[in-house]
Coordinates of N, CA and C in Angstrom, one line a residue:
M1 N 179.1 130.4 140.5 CA 180.0 129.6 139.2 C 180.5 128.5 139.2
I2 N 181.3 128.4 140.5 CA 181.9 127.3 140.9 C 180.7 126.1 140.7
L3 N 179.7 126.2 141.4 CA 178.5 124.8 141.1 C 178.5 124.5 140.1
Y4 N 178.6 125.7 138.9 CA 178.3 124.9 137.3 C 179.2 124.4 137.2
F5 N 180.3 124.4 137.6 CA 181.6 123.4 136.5 C 181.7 122.5 137.2
K6 N 181.6 122.1 138.5 CA 181.2 120.9 139.2 C 180.6 119.9 139.0
D7 N 179.5 120.6 138.3 CA 178.2 119.2 137.6 C 179.3 118.4 136.9
K8 N 179.4 117.5 136.5 CA 180.2 116.5 135.9 C 179.5 116.5 134.3
I9 N 177.9 116.2 134.4 CA 177.3 116.7 132.8 C 177.7 118.0 131.9
I10 N 177.9 119.1 132.6 CA 177.8 120.7 132.3 C 179.5 119.5 131.4
R11 N 180.3 119.6 133.0 CA 182.2 119.5 132.6 C 182.1 118.7 130.9
W12 N 181.4 117.7 131.1 CA 182.0 117.0 130.1 C 181.5 117.3 129.1
C13 N 180.2 117.7 128.9 CA 180.0 117.9 127.4 C 180.8 119.4 127.3
L14 N 181.1 120.1 128.0 CA 181.9 121.6 127.3 C 183.3 121.0 126.8
V15 N 184.0 120.1 127.7 CA 184.8 119.3 127.1 C 184.9 118.5 126.0
F16 N 184.1 118.0 125.5 CA 183.8 117.1 124.3 C 182.9 118.1 123.1
S17 N 182.6 119.2 123.6 CA 182.5 120.1 122.9 C 183.5 121.0 121.8
I18 N 184.2 120.9 122.9 CA 185.7 121.9 122.5 C 186.3 121.4 121.6
I19 N 186.7 120.0 122.4 CA 187.3 119.2 121.3 C 186.7 118.8 120.0
F20 N 185.3 118.5 120.0 CA 184.7 118.5 118.7 C 184.8 120.0 117.1
N21 N 184.8 121.2 118.0 CA 184.8 121.8 117.6 C 186.6 122.6 116.8
I22 N 187.3 122.0 118.3 CA 188.5 122.0 117.3 C 189.2 121.1 116.6
L23 N 188.7 119.9 116.6 CA 188.8 119.1 115.4 C 188.4 119.6 114.4
F24 N 187.3 120.1 114.4 CA 186.5 120.4 113.0 C 187.6 121.6 112.4
W25 N 187.7 122.7 113.4 CA 188.9 123.6 112.9 C 190.4 123.0 112.3
V26 N 190.9 122.1 112.6 CA 191.8 121.2 112.3 C 191.1 120.4 110.8
L27 N 190.2 119.8 110.7 CA 189.8 119.0 109.7 C 189.8 120.2 108.3
V28 N 188.9 121.2 108.5 CA 189.2 122.2 107.5 C 190.2 122.8 107.0
Y29 N 191.1 123.3 108.4 CA 192.5 124.0 107.7 C 193.1 123.0 106.6
F30 N 193.1 121.8 107.4 CA 194.4 120.6 106.6 C 193.7 120.2 105.5
R31 N 192.5 119.8 105.3 CA 192.2 119.4 104.4 C 191.5 120.4 103.3
I32 N 191.1 121.2 103.0 CA 190.6 122.6 102.1 C 191.4 123.2 102.0
P33 N 191.8 123.5 100.8 CA 192.9 123.8 100.4 C 193.1 125.3 100.3
I34 N 193.4 126.6 100.1 CA 193.7 127.8 99.5 C 194.2 127.8 97.7
Q35 N 192.5 128.2 97.3 CA 192.4 128.0 95.7 C 191.8 129.5 95.3
T36 N 191.4 129.5 94.1 CA 190.9 130.5 93.2 C 189.4 130.0 93.1
E37 N 189.1 128.8 93.1 CA 188.1 128.2 92.2 C 187.3 128.4 93.4
P38 N 186.1 128.2 93.3 CA 185.2 128.6 94.3 C 185.0 126.7 95.0
L39 N 184.6 126.6 96.2 CA 184.4 125.4 96.9 C 182.7 124.6 96.6
A40 N 182.5 123.8 97.1 CA 180.7 123.7 97.1 C 180.8 123.5 98.0
L41 N 179.7 124.1 99.2 CA 179.7 124.3 100.2 C 178.3 124.0 100.6
R42 N 177.7 123.3 100.3 CA 176.3 122.8 100.6 C 176.1 121.8 99.1
Y43 N 175.3 120.5 99.2 CA 175.0 119.5 98.6 C 173.7 119.0 98.9
N44 N 173.2 118.3 97.8 CA 172.1 117.6 98.0 C 171.5 117.0 96.8
I45 N 170.5 116.0 97.5 CA 170.5 114.8 96.9 C 170.0 115.2 95.3
Y46 N 169.3 115.7 95.6 CA 168.3 115.8 94.8 C 169.2 116.5 93.5
T47 N 169.3 118.1 93.6 CA 169.9 118.4 92.6 C 171.7 119.0 92.7
G48 N 172.1 118.0 93.6 CA 173.7 118.3 93.2 C 174.3 119.3 93.9
I49 N 175.4 119.9 94.0 CA 175.7 121.4 94.5 C 174.4 122.2 93.9
N50 N 174.1 122.9 95.3 CA 173.1 124.1 95.0 C 174.1 125.0 95.7
L51 N 175.1 125.4 96.5 CA 175.9 126.6 96.8 C 177.0 126.6 96.9
I52 N 178.1 127.5 96.3 CA 179.4 127.4 96.1 C 179.6 128.7 96.4
G53 N 181.1 128.7 96.9 CA 181.5 129.9 97.6 C 183.2 130.1 97.4
P54 N 183.6 130.6 97.8 CA 185.4 130.9 98.2 C 185.8 130.1 99.4
W55 N 187.4 129.6 99.2 CA 187.3 128.6 100.3 C 187.4 129.5 101.6
Y56 N 187.4 130.3 101.6 CA 187.0 131.0 103.1 C 185.9 131.1 104.0
N57 N 185.0 130.1 103.4 CA 183.4 130.5 103.6 C 182.9 129.2 104.1
V58 N 184.3 128.1 103.9 CA 184.3 127.0 105.0 C 184.3 127.2 106.3
Y59 N 185.0 128.4 106.8 CA 185.4 128.7 108.1 C 184.5 129.2 108.9
F60 N 183.5 129.6 108.3 CA 182.2 130.0 109.2 C 181.1 129.0 109.7
F61 N 181.3 127.5 109.0 CA 180.4 126.7 110.0 C 181.9 126.2 111.3
P62 N 182.9 126.1 111.5 CA 183.4 126.0 113.0 C 183.1 127.1 113.5
L63 N 183.0 128.2 113.2 CA 182.8 129.3 113.7 C 181.4 129.3 114.6
A64 N 180.5 129.3 113.4 CA 179.3 129.0 114.0 C 178.9 127.7 115.1
G65 N 179.6 127.1 115.5 CA 179.5 126.0 116.0 C 180.5 126.5 117.4
L66 N 181.0 127.4 117.1 CA 181.6 128.5 118.7 C 181.1 129.0 118.8
G67 N 180.2 129.3 118.5 CA 178.8 130.6 118.6 C 177.7 129.4 119.5
I68 N 177.7 128.7 118.8 CA 176.3 127.6 119.4 C 177.0 127.0 120.7
I69 N 178.4 127.0 121.0 CA 179.1 126.5 122.4 C 179.1 127.9 123.3
I70 N 179.5 129.0 122.7 CA 179.4 129.8 124.3 C 178.3 130.4 124.1
F71 N 177.6 130.7 123.4 CA 175.4 131.2 123.7 C 174.9 129.3 124.1
N72 N 175.1 128.8 124.1 CA 174.6 128.0 125.0 C 175.2 127.6 126.1
F73 N 176.4 127.5 126.8 CA 176.9 127.6 127.5 C 176.7 128.4 128.9
A74 N 176.6 129.7 128.3 CA 176.3 131.2 128.7 C 175.2 131.0 129.3
L75 N 173.8 130.8 128.5 CA 172.7 130.7 128.5 C 172.7 129.5 130.0
A76 N 173.3 128.6 129.7 CA 172.8 127.3 130.9 C 173.8 128.0 132.0
K77 N 174.6 128.7 131.9 CA 175.3 129.3 133.5 C 174.5 130.4 133.6
I78 N 173.6 130.8 133.3 CA 172.4 131.9 133.8 C 170.9 131.3 134.5
I79 N 171.0 130.0 133.5 CA 169.6 129.3 134.8 C 169.7 128.1 135.4
F80 N 171.1 128.1 135.6 CA 171.6 126.5 136.4 C 171.1 126.7 137.5
K81 N 170.8 127.5 138.4 CA 170.6 127.9 140.0 C 169.3 127.8 139.7
K82 N 168.0 127.9 139.0 CA 166.9 127.8 138.8 C 166.6 126.4 138.7
D83 N 166.7 126.0 137.0 CA 166.4 124.7 136.4 C 167.6 124.4 136.0
K84 N 168.0 123.0 137.0 CA 169.2 122.7 136.2 C 169.1 121.8 135.0
L85 N 168.2 121.0 134.9 CA 167.6 119.8 134.0 C 167.6 120.9 132.7
A86 N 167.2 122.1 132.4 CA 166.9 123.2 131.4 C 168.6 123.4 130.9
A87 N 169.5 123.7 131.9 CA 170.9 123.6 131.9 C 171.5 122.5 130.9
H88 N 171.4 121.3 131.6 CA 171.6 120.2 130.5 C 171.5 119.7 129.6
F89 N 170.1 120.4 129.2 CA 169.8 119.9 128.4 C 170.5 121.3 127.0
L90 N 170.4 122.3 128.0 CA 171.4 122.8 126.5 C 172.8 123.0 126.4
V91 N 173.4 122.4 127.5 CA 174.9 121.7 126.8 C 174.9 120.7 126.4
A92 N 173.6 119.9 126.3 CA 173.8 118.5 125.8 C 173.4 119.2 124.1
T93 N 172.9 119.9 124.0 CA 172.3 120.7 122.6 C 173.3 120.8 121.9
A94 N 174.5 121.6 122.8 CA 175.2 122.2 122.4 C 176.5 121.0 121.6
L95 N 176.5 119.9 122.7 CA 178.0 119.0 122.1 C 177.1 118.3 121.0
I96 N 175.7 117.7 120.9 CA 175.0 117.4 119.8 C 175.4 118.3 118.9
C97 N 175.5 119.3 118.7 CA 175.4 119.9 117.0 C 177.1 120.2 116.8
Q98 N 177.7 120.2 118.0 CA 179.5 119.9 117.3 C 179.4 118.3 116.6
I99 N 178.8 117.4 117.2 CA 178.7 116.2 116.6 C 178.4 116.5 115.0
I100 N 177.1 116.9 114.8 CA 176.9 116.8 113.8 C 177.5 117.9 113.1
L101 N 178.1 119.2 113.3 CA 179.0 119.7 112.6 C 180.3 119.0 112.0
L102 N 180.9 118.6 112.8 CA 181.9 117.5 112.7 C 181.7 116.5 111.4
I103 N 180.7 116.0 111.2 CA 179.9 114.6 110.3 C 180.0 116.1 108.9
F104 N 179.6 117.2 109.5 CA 179.2 117.7 108.4 C 180.2 118.4 107.5
G105 N 181.2 119.1 108.5 CA 182.8 119.0 107.7 C 183.0 117.9 107.3
G106 N 183.6 116.7 107.5 CA 183.7 115.8 107.1 C 183.3 115.2 105.4
L107 N 181.7 115.5 105.8 CA 180.8 115.7 104.2 C 181.5 116.6 103.3
L108 N 181.6 117.9 103.8 CA 182.0 119.0 103.0 C 183.6 118.9 102.2
V109 N 184.4 117.6 103.0 CA 185.8 117.9 103.0 C 185.6 116.7 101.5
M110 N 185.2 115.9 101.8 CA 184.5 114.4 100.9 C 184.2 115.1 99.4
I111 N 183.1 116.2 99.2 CA 182.8 116.6 98.3 C 184.0 117.6 97.7
N112 N 184.3 118.1 98.7 CA 185.5 119.1 98.0 C 186.9 118.7 97.5
V113 N 187.2 117.0 98.0 CA 188.4 116.6 97.4 C 188.5 115.5 96.4

């Protein structure tokens, strides 16, 4: 376990993944107000808004991001001793997912404000 966190790639991917996930939580918390009207949760360029829901459904997206972090880093920890390259791909994938989710959060705020 100690060797797992001493690896620079794993450590920095974990740090940035957590930072991006926290930024997503903060973005949603401060920019999406509690309201009775439904919010747009998905937008398609062909049909427009195609999924609406209550305000608290926007919190499922950063929660999914947190689940991705936990799952990928736990799986990477399990396979780290056998295959470091696969572990690096898993943690890099978690980081890329957090970046994509943060961009999604920004776009979600833009269509609802």
